[in-house]
Amino acid sequence: MNWLDQVKWDARGLVPAIAQDVHTGRVLMFAWMNREALEQTHRRGEAVYWSRSRHKLWHKGEESGHVQTVRDIRLDCDGDVVLLQVEQAGGIACHTGRESCFFNSLEHDRWTAVDPVLKDPAHIYDGAPTHAHPGPAATADTSAVLERLYATIASRKGADPSVSYVARLFHRGEDAILKKIGEEATELVMAAKDGAPEKILYETADLWFHSLIALAQHGLTPQQVLAELERREGRSGLTEFAARTENH
């Protein structure tokens, strides 16, 4: 029997995978693998995962440079969980710039970030080229861009308000965040009324940016927004509006 056939893949053809630092034993992250990801991980000696949000293989470190060199691959007794023992390049596994994705600790009935940010996510992911007017082939993966930007925003929670604009908004509270969203929405309306394409793009970016801050304030993510849009895909807007009216 092929060794891959001994893995108990779920209904989606996936298996959960845990990455553990081979030297310290600390759990670094959790992700998913499909058959091809696990086979490539074994063959390449570097962790390859399956991104459920982007629906494609994800070579860990392909954007950040934080590659995971795999020293051992283990399967649990039930055959439905994979454990990778890895050497983590840069000492950073989490897209927030921390050593581990498990940096929130339950203290006094609330989750508190207890691990330091070792590197600003904005500096980790700043190597991708930008284009003023990208065509379809050059357009960045929307989900990945939003995920990186959101990670940077979320990392500003609890940061020094004197050195970070986003930290200052979080410090001032929800009213300040909502006021900025209202201002940016108004500016977008005005730009559209003026019929200025460049300004429309600029103001839309500002509105999206501040909307991500509101999401982070409430513990929501852009992935949840994308999932909601996907739920509506192919559905009549009139049907969606009628359903909301019935529910309210």
PDB file of N, CA and C in Angstrom, residues 111-206:
ATOM      1  N   TRP A 111      -8.508  36.685  25.806  1.00  0.00           N
ATOM      2  CA  TRP A 111      -7.314  36.293  25.078  1.00  0.00           C
ATOM      3  C   TRP A 111      -6.346  37.465  25.023  1.00  0.00           C
ATOM      4  N   THR A 112      -5.105  37.191  25.393  1.00  0.00           N
ATOM      5  CA  THR A 112      -4.078  38.226  25.431  1.00  0.00           C
ATOM      6  C   THR A 112      -2.861  37.773  24.637  1.00  0.00           C
ATOM      7  N   ALA A 113      -2.375  38.646  23.752  1.00  0.00           N
ATOM      8  CA  ALA A 113      -1.168  38.334  22.981  1.00  0.00           C
ATOM      9  C   ALA A 113       0.031  38.400  23.921  1.00  0.00           C
ATOM     10  N   VAL A 114       0.726  37.270  24.076  1.00  0.00           N
ATOM     11  CA  VAL A 114       1.828  37.210  25.040  1.00  0.00           C
ATOM     12  C   VAL A 114       3.193  37.062  24.359  1.00  0.00           C
ATOM     13  N   ASP A 115       3.195  36.835  23.060  1.00  0.00           N
ATOM     14  CA  ASP A 115       4.462  36.715  22.332  1.00  0.00           C
ATOM     15  C   ASP A 115       4.759  38.017  21.601  1.00  0.00           C
ATOM     16  N   PRO A 116       6.013  38.414  21.552  1.00  0.00           N
ATOM     17  CA  PRO A 116       6.366  39.657  20.858  1.00  0.00           C
ATOM     18  C   PRO A 116       6.347  39.488  19.345  1.00  0.00           C
ATOM     19  N   VAL A 117       6.087  40.594  18.650  1.00  0.00           N
ATOM     20  CA  VAL A 117       6.231  40.614  17.200  1.00  0.00           C
ATOM     21  C   VAL A 117       7.720  40.759  16.905  1.00  0.00           C
ATOM     22  N   LEU A 118       8.295  39.743  16.279  1.00  0.00           N
ATOM     23  CA  LEU A 118       9.734  39.744  16.013  1.00  0.00           C
ATOM     24  C   LEU A 118      10.092  40.567  14.784  1.00  0.00           C
ATOM     25  N   LYS A 119       9.133  40.673  13.867  1.00  0.00           N
ATOM     26  CA  LYS A 119       9.358  41.476  12.664  1.00  0.00           C
ATOM     27  C   LYS A 119       8.029  42.002  12.161  1.00  0.00           C
ATOM     28  N   ASP A 120       7.995  43.277  11.816  1.00  0.00           N
ATOM     29  CA  ASP A 120       6.779  43.906  11.319  1.00  0.00           C
ATOM     30  C   ASP A 120       6.319  43.194  10.045  1.00  0.00           C
ATOM     31  N   PRO A 121       5.053  42.708  10.008  1.00  0.00           N
ATOM     32  CA  PRO A 121       4.565  42.023   8.803  1.00  0.00           C
ATOM     33  C   PRO A 121       4.703  42.874   7.542  1.00  0.00           C
ATOM     34  N   ALA A 122       4.606  44.202   7.698  1.00  0.00           N
ATOM     35  CA  ALA A 122       4.751  45.082   6.542  1.00  0.00           C
ATOM     36  C   ALA A 122       6.141  44.967   5.928  1.00  0.00           C
ATOM     37  N   HIS A 123       7.130  44.628   6.757  1.00  0.00           N
ATOM     38  CA  HIS A 123       8.496  44.455   6.257  1.00  0.00           C
ATOM     39  C   HIS A 123       8.734  43.034   5.758  1.00  0.00           C
ATOM     40  N   ILE A 124       7.959  42.098   6.284  1.00  0.00           N
ATOM     41  CA  ILE A 124       8.091  40.711   5.829  1.00  0.00           C
ATOM     42  C   ILE A 124       7.582  40.569   4.401  1.00  0.00           C
ATOM     43  N   TYR A 125       6.463  41.222   4.115  1.00  0.00           N
ATOM     44  CA  TYR A 125       5.800  41.035   2.835  1.00  0.00           C
ATOM     45  C   TYR A 125       5.935  42.239   1.907  1.00  0.00           C
ATOM     46  N   ASP A 126       7.025  42.993   2.058  1.00  0.00           N
ATOM     47  CA  ASP A 126       7.158  44.202   1.251  1.00  0.00           C
ATOM     48  C   ASP A 126       7.958  43.993  -0.018  1.00  0.00           C
ATOM     49  N   GLY A 127       8.273  42.727  -0.340  1.00  0.00           N
ATOM     50  CA  GLY A 127       9.111  42.475  -1.504  1.00  0.00           C
ATOM     51  C   GLY A 127       8.360  42.327  -2.812  1.00  0.00           C
ATOM     52  N   ALA A 128       7.037  42.209  -2.747  1.00  0.00           N
ATOM     53  CA  ALA A 128       6.275  41.999  -3.975  1.00  0.00           C
ATOM     54  C   ALA A 128       6.216  43.278  -4.789  1.00  0.00           C
ATOM     55  N   PRO A 129       6.425  43.211  -6.104  1.00  0.00           N
ATOM     56  CA  PRO A 129       6.372  44.407  -6.938  1.00  0.00           C
ATOM     57  C   PRO A 129       4.965  44.955  -7.012  1.00  0.00           C
ATOM     58  N   THR A 130       4.864  46.257  -7.148  1.00  0.00           N
ATOM     59  CA  THR A 130       3.560  46.908  -7.272  1.00  0.00           C
ATOM     60  C   THR A 130       3.440  47.518  -8.657  1.00  0.00           C
ATOM     61  N   HIS A 131       2.218  47.631  -9.140  1.00  0.00           N
ATOM     62  CA  HIS A 131       1.950  48.184 -10.460  1.00  0.00           C
ATOM     63  C   HIS A 131       0.793  49.155 -10.337  1.00  0.00           C
ATOM     64  N   ALA A 132       0.950  50.313 -10.960  1.00  0.00           N
ATOM     65  CA  ALA A 132      -0.097  51.329 -10.865  1.00  0.00           C
ATOM     66  C   ALA A 132      -1.368  50.869 -11.554  1.00  0.00           C
ATOM     67  N   HIS A 133      -1.201  50.185 -12.699  1.00  0.00           N
ATOM     68  CA  HIS A 133      -2.379  49.747 -13.446  1.00  0.00           C
ATOM     69  C   HIS A 133      -2.189  48.299 -13.876  1.00  0.00           C
ATOM     70  N   PRO A 134      -2.282  47.354 -12.951  1.00  0.00           N
ATOM     71  CA  PRO A 134      -2.043  45.962 -13.310  1.00  0.00           C
ATOM     72  C   PRO A 134      -3.141  45.415 -14.198  1.00  0.00           C
ATOM     73  N   GLY A 135      -2.738  44.615 -15.185  1.00  0.00           N
ATOM     74  CA  GLY A 135      -3.714  43.938 -16.019  1.00  0.00           C
ATOM     75  C   GLY A 135      -4.146  42.660 -15.340  1.00  0.00           C
ATOM     76  N   PRO A 136      -5.054  41.908 -15.943  1.00  0.00           N
ATOM     77  CA  PRO A 136      -5.560  40.683 -15.312  1.00  0.00           C
ATOM     78  C   PRO A 136      -4.461  39.715 -14.933  1.00  0.00           C
ATOM     79  N   ALA A 137      -3.443  39.551 -15.779  1.00  0.00           N
ATOM     80  CA  ALA A 137      -2.398  38.578 -15.493  1.00  0.00           C
ATOM     81  C   ALA A 137      -1.491  39.027 -14.363  1.00  0.00           C
ATOM     82  N   ALA A 138      -1.402  40.363 -14.132  1.00  0.00           N
ATOM     83  CA  ALA A 138      -0.479  40.880 -13.125  1.00  0.00           C
ATOM     84  C   ALA A 138      -1.168  41.166 -11.802  1.00  0.00           C
ATOM     85  N   THR A 139      -2.478  41.035 -11.771  1.00  0.00           N
ATOM     86  CA  THR A 139      -3.211  41.366 -10.552  1.00  0.00           C
ATOM     87  C   THR A 139      -2.875  40.401  -9.428  1.00  0.00           C
ATOM     88  N   ALA A 140      -2.560  40.940  -8.240  1.00  0.00           N
ATOM     89  CA  ALA A 140      -2.205  40.094  -7.104  1.00  0.00           C
ATOM     90  C   ALA A 140      -3.418  39.317  -6.624  1.00  0.00           C
ATOM     91  N   ASP A 141      -3.173  38.199  -5.977  1.00  0.00           N
ATOM     92  CA  ASP A 141      -4.235  37.404  -5.384  1.00  0.00           C
ATOM     93  C   ASP A 141      -4.933  38.242  -4.322  1.00  0.00           C
ATOM     94  N   THR A 142      -6.199  38.567  -4.555  1.00  0.00           N
ATOM     95  CA  THR A 142      -6.925  39.469  -3.661  1.00  0.00           C
ATOM     96  C   THR A 142      -6.947  38.960  -2.237  1.00  0.00           C
ATOM     97  N   SER A 143      -7.222  37.678  -2.083  1.00  0.00           N
ATOM     98  CA  SER A 143      -7.296  37.104  -0.745  1.00  0.00           C
ATOM     99  C   SER A 143      -5.966  37.231  -0.014  1.00  0.00           C
ATOM    100  N   ALA A 144      -4.854  36.972  -0.720  1.00  0.00           N
ATOM    101  CA  ALA A 144      -3.536  37.042  -0.088  1.00  0.00           C
ATOM    102  C   ALA A 144      -3.189  38.462   0.310  1.00  0.00           C
ATOM    103  N   VAL A 145      -3.524  39.438  -0.553  1.00  0.00           N
ATOM    104  CA  VAL A 145      -3.244  40.847  -0.249  1.00  0.00           C
ATOM    105  C   VAL A 145      -4.022  41.284   0.991  1.00  0.00           C
ATOM    106  N   LEU A 146      -5.312  40.940   1.018  1.00  0.00           N
ATOM    107  CA  LEU A 146      -6.134  41.310   2.169  1.00  0.00           C
ATOM    108  C   LEU A 146      -5.633  40.638   3.444  1.00  0.00           C
ATOM    109  N   GLU A 147      -5.198  39.383   3.321  1.00  0.00           N
ATOM    110  CA  GLU A 147      -4.714  38.646   4.480  1.00  0.00           C
ATOM    111  C   GLU A 147      -3.451  39.292   5.056  1.00  0.00           C
ATOM    112  N   ARG A 148      -2.535  39.700   4.175  1.00  0.00           N
ATOM    113  CA  ARG A 148      -1.305  40.336   4.646  1.00  0.00           C
ATOM    114  C   ARG A 148      -1.593  41.689   5.287  1.00  0.00           C
ATOM    115  N   LEU A 149      -2.448  42.473   4.634  1.00  0.00           N
ATOM    116  CA  LEU A 149      -2.782  43.790   5.162  1.00  0.00           C
ATOM    117  C   LEU A 149      -3.491  43.672   6.504  1.00  0.00           C
ATOM    118  N   TYR A 150      -4.415  42.709   6.587  1.00  0.00           N
ATOM    119  CA  TYR A 150      -5.147  42.503   7.837  1.00  0.00           C
ATOM    120  C   TYR A 150      -4.206  42.085   8.966  1.00  0.00           C
ATOM    121  N   ALA A 151      -3.232  41.226   8.640  1.00  0.00           N
ATOM    122  CA  ALA A 151      -2.269  40.785   9.651  1.00  0.00           C
ATOM    123  C   ALA A 151      -1.476  41.967  10.196  1.00  0.00           C
ATOM    124  N   THR A 152      -1.112  42.887   9.306  1.00  0.00           N
ATOM    125  CA  THR A 152      -0.389  44.085   9.740  1.00  0.00           C
ATOM    126  C   THR A 152      -1.263  44.932  10.655  1.00  0.00           C
ATOM    127  N   ILE A 153      -2.522  45.117  10.252  1.00  0.00           N
ATOM    128  CA  ILE A 153      -3.453  45.918  11.061  1.00  0.00           C
ATOM    129  C   ILE A 153      -3.658  45.275  12.436  1.00  0.00           C
ATOM    130  N   ALA A 154      -3.919  43.965  12.452  1.00  0.00           N
ATOM    131  CA  ALA A 154      -4.167  43.278  13.720  1.00  0.00           C
ATOM    132  C   ALA A 154      -2.958  43.348  14.642  1.00  0.00           C
ATOM    133  N   SER A 155      -1.757  43.369  14.065  1.00  0.00           N
ATOM    134  CA  SER A 155      -0.546  43.418  14.888  1.00  0.00           C
ATOM    135  C   SER A 155      -0.386  44.764  15.596  1.00  0.00           C
ATOM    136  N   ARG A 156      -1.141  45.768  15.144  1.00  0.00           N
ATOM    137  CA  ARG A 156      -1.053  47.102  15.754  1.00  0.00           C
ATOM    138  C   ARG A 156      -1.893  47.228  17.034  1.00  0.00           C
ATOM    139  N   LYS A 157      -2.741  46.237  17.297  1.00  0.00           N
ATOM    140  CA  LYS A 157      -3.537  46.279  18.530  1.00  0.00           C
ATOM    141  C   LYS A 157      -2.599  46.250  19.727  1.00  0.00           C
ATOM    142  N   GLY A 158      -2.745  47.212  20.589  1.00  0.00           N
ATOM    143  CA  GLY A 158      -1.896  47.261  21.771  1.00  0.00           C
ATOM    144  C   GLY A 158      -0.550  47.900  21.527  1.00  0.00           C
ATOM    145  N   ALA A 159      -0.277  48.321  20.265  1.00  0.00           N
ATOM    146  CA  ALA A 159       0.994  48.983  19.973  1.00  0.00           C
ATOM    147  C   ALA A 159       0.957  50.415  20.490  1.00  0.00           C
ATOM    148  N   ASP A 160       2.100  51.076  20.456  1.00  0.00           N
ATOM    149  CA  ASP A 160       2.228  52.447  20.952  1.00  0.00           C
ATOM    150  C   ASP A 160       1.461  53.403  20.042  1.00  0.00           C
ATOM    151  N   PRO A 161       0.421  54.074  20.532  1.00  0.00           N
ATOM    152  CA  PRO A 161      -0.379  54.989  19.698  1.00  0.00           C
ATOM    153  C   PRO A 161       0.422  56.163  19.150  1.00  0.00           C
ATOM    154  N   SER A 162       1.559  56.461  19.773  1.00  0.00           N
ATOM    155  CA  SER A 162       2.345  57.603  19.333  1.00  0.00           C
ATOM    156  C   SER A 162       3.169  57.324  18.088  1.00  0.00           C
ATOM    157  N   VAL A 163       3.310  56.038  17.742  1.00  0.00           N
ATOM    158  CA  VAL A 163       4.149  55.698  16.591  1.00  0.00           C
ATOM    159  C   VAL A 163       3.384  54.971  15.491  1.00  0.00           C
ATOM    160  N   SER A 164       2.084  54.730  15.684  1.00  0.00           N
ATOM    161  CA  SER A 164       1.308  54.003  14.687  1.00  0.00           C
ATOM    162  C   SER A 164      -0.079  54.622  14.543  1.00  0.00           C
ATOM    163  N   TYR A 165      -0.440  54.970  13.301  1.00  0.00           N
ATOM    164  CA  TYR A 165      -1.758  55.534  13.025  1.00  0.00           C
ATOM    165  C   TYR A 165      -2.864  54.549  13.381  1.00  0.00           C
ATOM    166  N   VAL A 166      -2.668  53.270  12.987  1.00  0.00           N
ATOM    167  CA  VAL A 166      -3.684  52.254  13.277  1.00  0.00           C
ATOM    168  C   VAL A 166      -3.804  52.028  14.780  1.00  0.00           C
ATOM    169  N   ALA A 167      -2.665  51.965  15.470  1.00  0.00           N
ATOM    170  CA  ALA A 167      -2.698  51.800  16.925  1.00  0.00           C
ATOM    171  C   ALA A 167      -3.432  52.952  17.581  1.00  0.00           C
ATOM    172  N   ARG A 168      -3.273  54.154  17.012  1.00  0.00           N
ATOM    173  CA  ARG A 168      -3.955  55.329  17.561  1.00  0.00           C
ATOM    174  C   ARG A 168      -5.467  55.193  17.414  1.00  0.00           C
ATOM    175  N   LEU A 169      -5.916  54.669  16.259  1.00  0.00           N
ATOM    176  CA  LEU A 169      -7.354  54.469  16.070  1.00  0.00           C
ATOM    177  C   LEU A 169      -7.900  53.424  17.039  1.00  0.00           C
ATOM    178  N   PHE A 170      -7.169  52.309  17.186  1.00  0.00           N
ATOM    179  CA  PHE A 170      -7.589  51.282  18.148  1.00  0.00           C
ATOM    180  C   PHE A 170      -7.657  51.884  19.552  1.00  0.00           C
ATOM    181  N   HIS A 171      -6.690  52.711  19.897  1.00  0.00           N
ATOM    182  CA  HIS A 171      -6.627  53.317  21.233  1.00  0.00           C
ATOM    183  C   HIS A 171      -7.817  54.251  21.459  1.00  0.00           C
ATOM    184  N   ARG A 172      -8.207  54.974  20.432  1.00  0.00           N
ATOM    185  CA  ARG A 172      -9.319  55.925  20.562  1.00  0.00           C
ATOM    186  C   ARG A 172     -10.673  55.227  20.608  1.00  0.00           C
ATOM    187  N   GLY A 173     -10.735  54.001  20.099  1.00  0.00           N
ATOM    188  CA  GLY A 173     -11.961  53.226  20.221  1.00  0.00           C
ATOM    189  C   GLY A 173     -12.830  53.206  18.979  1.00  0.00           C
ATOM    190  N   GLU A 174     -13.946  52.513  19.102  1.00  0.00           N
ATOM    191  CA  GLU A 174     -14.800  52.237  17.951  1.00  0.00           C
ATOM    192  C   GLU A 174     -15.360  53.496  17.299  1.00  0.00           C
ATOM    193  N   ASP A 175     -15.739  54.487  18.095  1.00  0.00           N
ATOM    194  CA  ASP A 175     -16.311  55.706  17.515  1.00  0.00           C
ATOM    195  C   ASP A 175     -15.337  56.372  16.556  1.00  0.00           C
ATOM    196  N   ALA A 176     -14.055  56.401  16.921  1.00  0.00           N
ATOM    197  CA  ALA A 176     -13.044  57.007  16.055  1.00  0.00           C
ATOM    198  C   ALA A 176     -12.893  56.211  14.756  1.00  0.00           C
ATOM    199  N   ILE A 177     -12.942  54.885  14.871  1.00  0.00           N
ATOM    200  CA  ILE A 177     -12.821  54.029  13.687  1.00  0.00           C
ATOM    201  C   ILE A 177     -14.014  54.232  12.762  1.00  0.00           C
ATOM    202  N   LEU A 178     -15.216  54.247  13.331  1.00  0.00           N
ATOM    203  CA  LEU A 178     -16.425  54.416  12.519  1.00  0.00           C
ATOM    204  C   LEU A 178     -16.488  55.800  11.889  1.00  0.00           C
ATOM    205  N   LYS A 179     -16.000  56.800  12.590  1.00  0.00           N
ATOM    206  CA  LYS A 179     -15.970  58.161  12.032  1.00  0.00           C
ATOM    207  C   LYS A 179     -15.093  58.192  10.783  1.00  0.00           C
ATOM    208  N   LYS A 180     -13.929  57.518  10.844  1.00  0.00           N
ATOM    209  CA  LYS A 180     -13.032  57.488   9.689  1.00  0.00           C
ATOM    210  C   LYS A 180     -13.673  56.759   8.515  1.00  0.00           C
ATOM    211  N   ILE A 181     -14.401  55.672   8.804  1.00  0.00           N
ATOM    212  CA  ILE A 181     -15.074  54.942   7.725  1.00  0.00           C
ATOM    213  C   ILE A 181     -16.108  55.840   7.051  1.00  0.00           C
ATOM    214  N   GLY A 182     -16.855  56.589   7.857  1.00  0.00           N
ATOM    215  CA  GLY A 182     -17.837  57.514   7.306  1.00  0.00           C
ATOM    216  C   GLY A 182     -17.188  58.578   6.434  1.00  0.00           C
ATOM    217  N   GLU A 183     -16.053  59.105   6.890  1.00  0.00           N
ATOM    218  CA  GLU A 183     -15.340  60.126   6.121  1.00  0.00           C
ATOM    219  C   GLU A 183     -14.835  59.570   4.797  1.00  0.00           C
ATOM    220  N   GLU A 184     -14.269  58.348   4.852  1.00  0.00           N
ATOM    221  CA  GLU A 184     -13.724  57.753   3.635  1.00  0.00           C
ATOM    222  C   GLU A 184     -14.834  57.398   2.648  1.00  0.00           C
ATOM    223  N   ALA A 185     -15.990  56.947   3.166  1.00  0.00           N
ATOM    224  CA  ALA A 185     -17.121  56.639   2.290  1.00  0.00           C
ATOM    225  C   ALA A 185     -17.617  57.899   1.589  1.00  0.00           C
ATOM    226  N   THR A 186     -17.675  58.995   2.325  1.00  0.00           N
ATOM    227  CA  THR A 186     -18.101  60.269   1.748  1.00  0.00           C
ATOM    228  C   THR A 186     -17.133  60.727   0.664  1.00  0.00           C
ATOM    229  N   GLU A 187     -15.835  60.576   0.927  1.00  0.00           N
ATOM    230  CA  GLU A 187     -14.832  60.987  -0.051  1.00  0.00           C
ATOM    231  C   GLU A 187     -14.902  60.129  -1.316  1.00  0.00           C
ATOM    232  N   LEU A 188     -15.237  58.855  -1.147  1.00  0.00           N
ATOM    233  CA  LEU A 188     -15.403  57.990  -2.314  1.00  0.00           C
ATOM    234  C   LEU A 188     -16.597  58.436  -3.146  1.00  0.00           C
ATOM    235  N   VAL A 189     -17.691  58.783  -2.488  1.00  0.00           N
ATOM    236  CA  VAL A 189     -18.877  59.273  -3.193  1.00  0.00           C
ATOM    237  C   VAL A 189     -18.539  60.531  -3.987  1.00  0.00           C
ATOM    238  N   MET A 190     -17.809  61.438  -3.357  1.00  0.00           N
ATOM    239  CA  MET A 190     -17.440  62.689  -4.020  1.00  0.00           C
ATOM    240  C   MET A 190     -16.518  62.426  -5.211  1.00  0.00           C
ATOM    241  N   ALA A 191     -15.587  61.487  -5.067  1.00  0.00           N
ATOM    242  CA  ALA A 191     -14.674  61.163  -6.165  1.00  0.00           C
ATOM    243  C   ALA A 191     -15.443  60.571  -7.344  1.00  0.00           C
ATOM    244  N   ALA A 192     -16.422  59.710  -7.026  1.00  0.00           N
ATOM    245  CA  ALA A 192     -17.235  59.110  -8.084  1.00  0.00           C
ATOM    246  C   ALA A 192     -18.084  60.164  -8.791  1.00  0.00           C
ATOM    247  N   LYS A 193     -18.598  61.107  -8.027  1.00  0.00           N
ATOM    248  CA  LYS A 193     -19.400  62.186  -8.619  1.00  0.00           C
ATOM    249  C   LYS A 193     -18.547  63.047  -9.538  1.00  0.00           C
ATOM    250  N   ASP A 194     -17.271  63.205  -9.181  1.00  0.00           N
ATOM    251  CA  ASP A 194     -16.356  63.991 -10.016  1.00  0.00           C
ATOM    252  C   ASP A 194     -15.912  63.226 -11.250  1.00  0.00           C
ATOM    253  N   GLY A 195     -16.131  61.913 -11.229  1.00  0.00           N
ATOM    254  CA  GLY A 195     -15.750  61.089 -12.369  1.00  0.00           C
ATOM    255  C   GLY A 195     -14.252  60.994 -12.572  1.00  0.00           C
ATOM    256  N   ALA A 196     -13.488  60.979 -11.442  1.00  0.00           N
ATOM    257  CA  ALA A 196     -12.027  60.915 -11.519  1.00  0.00           C
ATOM    258  C   ALA A 196     -11.565  59.504 -11.182  1.00  0.00           C
ATOM    259  N   PRO A 197     -11.214  58.698 -12.183  1.00  0.00           N
ATOM    260  CA  PRO A 197     -10.851  57.288 -11.941  1.00  0.00           C
ATOM    261  C   PRO A 197      -9.741  57.094 -10.916  1.00  0.00           C
ATOM    262  N   GLU A 198      -8.651  57.865 -11.020  1.00  0.00           N
ATOM    263  CA  GLU A 198      -7.531  57.705 -10.093  1.00  0.00           C
ATOM    264  C   GLU A 198      -7.971  57.974  -8.662  1.00  0.00           C
ATOM    265  N   LYS A 199      -8.790  59.007  -8.499  1.00  0.00           N
ATOM    266  CA  LYS A 199      -9.253  59.368  -7.153  1.00  0.00           C
ATOM    267  C   LYS A 199     -10.216  58.312  -6.613  1.00  0.00           C
ATOM    268  N   ILE A 200     -11.024  57.726  -7.488  1.00  0.00           N
ATOM    269  CA  ILE A 200     -11.946  56.674  -7.065  1.00  0.00           C
ATOM    270  C   ILE A 200     -11.159  55.494  -6.519  1.00  0.00           C
ATOM    271  N   LEU A 201     -10.098  55.096  -7.235  1.00  0.00           N
ATOM    272  CA  LEU A 201      -9.257  53.993  -6.771  1.00  0.00           C
ATOM    273  C   LEU A 201      -8.629  54.321  -5.420  1.00  0.00           C
ATOM    274  N   TYR A 202      -8.108  55.521  -5.290  1.00  0.00           N
ATOM    275  CA  TYR A 202      -7.431  55.937  -4.063  1.00  0.00           C
ATOM    276  C   TYR A 202      -8.395  55.928  -2.877  1.00  0.00           C
ATOM    277  N   GLU A 203      -9.581  56.502  -3.073  1.00  0.00           N
ATOM    278  CA  GLU A 203     -10.552  56.581  -1.980  1.00  0.00           C
ATOM    279  C   GLU A 203     -11.131  55.202  -1.643  1.00  0.00           C
ATOM    280  N   THR A 204     -11.278  54.335  -2.657  1.00  0.00           N
ATOM    281  CA  THR A 204     -11.747  52.978  -2.390  1.00  0.00           C
ATOM    282  C   THR A 204     -10.729  52.226  -1.536  1.00  0.00           C
ATOM    283  N   ALA A 205      -9.441  52.400  -1.844  1.00  0.00           N
ATOM    284  CA  ALA A 205      -8.392  51.767  -1.044  1.00  0.00           C
ATOM    285  C   ALA A 205      -8.449  52.250   0.398  1.00  0.00           C
ATOM    286  N   ASP A 206      -8.676  53.554   0.596  1.00  0.00           N
ATOM    287  CA  ASP A 206      -8.784  54.098   1.953  1.00  0.00           C
ATOM    288  C   ASP A 206      -9.983  53.505   2.693  1.00  0.00           C
TER     289      ASP A 206
END
